[in-house]
Structure formats: structure tokens, C-alpha cells
Coordinates of C-alpha atoms in Angstrom, one line a residue:
M1 CA 0.0 0.0 0.0
E2 CA 1.2 3.5 -0.8
N3 CA -0.2 7.0 -0.3
V4 CA -1.4 8.7 -3.5
N5 CA -1.3 12.5 -3.8
T6 CA -4.4 13.9 -5.3
K7 CA -4.2 16.6 -7.9
E8 CA -6.9 19.3 -8.3
G9 CA -9.1 18.7 -11.3
Y10 CA -8.5 15.0 -11.4
N11 CA -10.5 11.9 -10.2
F12 CA -9.7 8.2 -10.2
K13 CA -11.3 5.8 -12.6
M14 CA -11.4 2.0 -12.0
L15 CA -10.6 -0.1 -15.0
P16 CA -10.2 -3.9 -15.2
G17 CA -7.3 -4.7 -13.0
K18 CA -6.1 -1.1 -12.4
T19 CA -7.1 2.4 -11.3
L20 CA -5.9 5.4 -13.2
A21 CA -6.4 9.2 -12.9
V22 CA -8.6 11.1 -15.3
Q23 CA -9.2 14.8 -15.6
S24 CA -12.7 15.9 -14.4
G25 CA -15.1 15.8 -17.3
V26 CA -12.7 13.9 -19.6
D27 CA -13.3 10.2 -18.9
N28 CA -11.2 8.6 -21.7
V29 CA -7.7 10.2 -21.3
F30 CA -5.7 8.4 -18.6
Y31 CA -2.9 9.6 -16.3
C32 CA -0.6 7.8 -13.8
P33 CA -2.2 8.2 -10.4
F34 CA 1.3 8.8 -8.9
C35 CA 3.0 11.3 -11.2
Y36 CA 0.1 12.4 -13.4
S37 CA 2.0 11.8 -16.6
P38 CA 0.0 10.4 -19.6
A39 CA -0.8 6.7 -19.2
V40 CA -1.5 4.0 -21.6
E41 CA -4.5 2.0 -20.6
S42 CA -3.1 -1.3 -21.8
E43 CA 0.2 -1.0 -19.8
S44 CA 0.6 -2.2 -16.2
K45 CA 3.1 0.4 -15.0
C46 CA 4.0 4.0 -15.7
N47 CA 6.8 4.7 -18.2
V48 CA 7.8 7.9 -16.3
C49 CA 7.9 7.0 -12.6
N50 CA 8.1 3.3 -13.1
K51 CA 5.4 2.5 -10.5
N52 CA 2.9 -0.3 -11.1
Y53 CA -0.6 1.0 -11.6
P54 CA -2.7 0.1 -8.4
E55 CA -5.7 -2.2 -8.6
L56 CA -7.6 0.1 -6.2
I57 CA -7.3 3.6 -4.8
Y58 CA -9.4 4.3 -1.7
Y59 CA -10.0 7.2 0.7
H60 CA -8.8 6.6 4.3
S61 CA -10.8 9.0 6.4
D62 CA -8.9 8.5 9.6
D63 CA -6.0 10.5 8.3
D64 CA -7.5 12.2 5.2
T65 CA -5.3 10.3 2.7
W66 CA -5.8 8.3 -0.5
I67 CA -4.2 4.8 -0.5
A68 CA -3.2 2.7 -3.5
S69 CA -3.3 -1.1 -3.1
G70 CA -2.6 -4.1 -5.3
N71 CA -0.1 -4.6 -8.1
E72 CA 2.9 -4.1 -5.9

């Protein structure tokens, strides 16, 4: 599990086997949820930061953070 920094104007979108970032209102252009560089939907990890795309990103209300899990 790893903390994910949210970026204003972006949301997370669940896809089969991974969760990527998308700009609000633009649901079909994907970004790495860690570094926000352009992402290729068919890839399993980011070509820029080299992190595997997480299966799930969820909100942890106890400490107001977003957590990435899976695909470590």
C-alpha cells in the first residue's frame, strides 16, 4: 500500500485490474495516479515514474489520505 497525492481537477477511474487518474469531465484520457504523466490503458506500469498501476485507490478518512493497493 502506498499513499497517493491527489491533484486538483483529477479523479480516479477504476478499469479492469487497475485504477488510473482522469481529468474531471474527460473520462477517456488516462494519467498515472502517482506522477500524473499520460498513461497507456493497456500498460501495467508508468513509463515515467516506473510504478505499477494500483488495482484500487481508496480514501482513508482517519488521516484524510488516499491509499493505493494491489499490483505491488
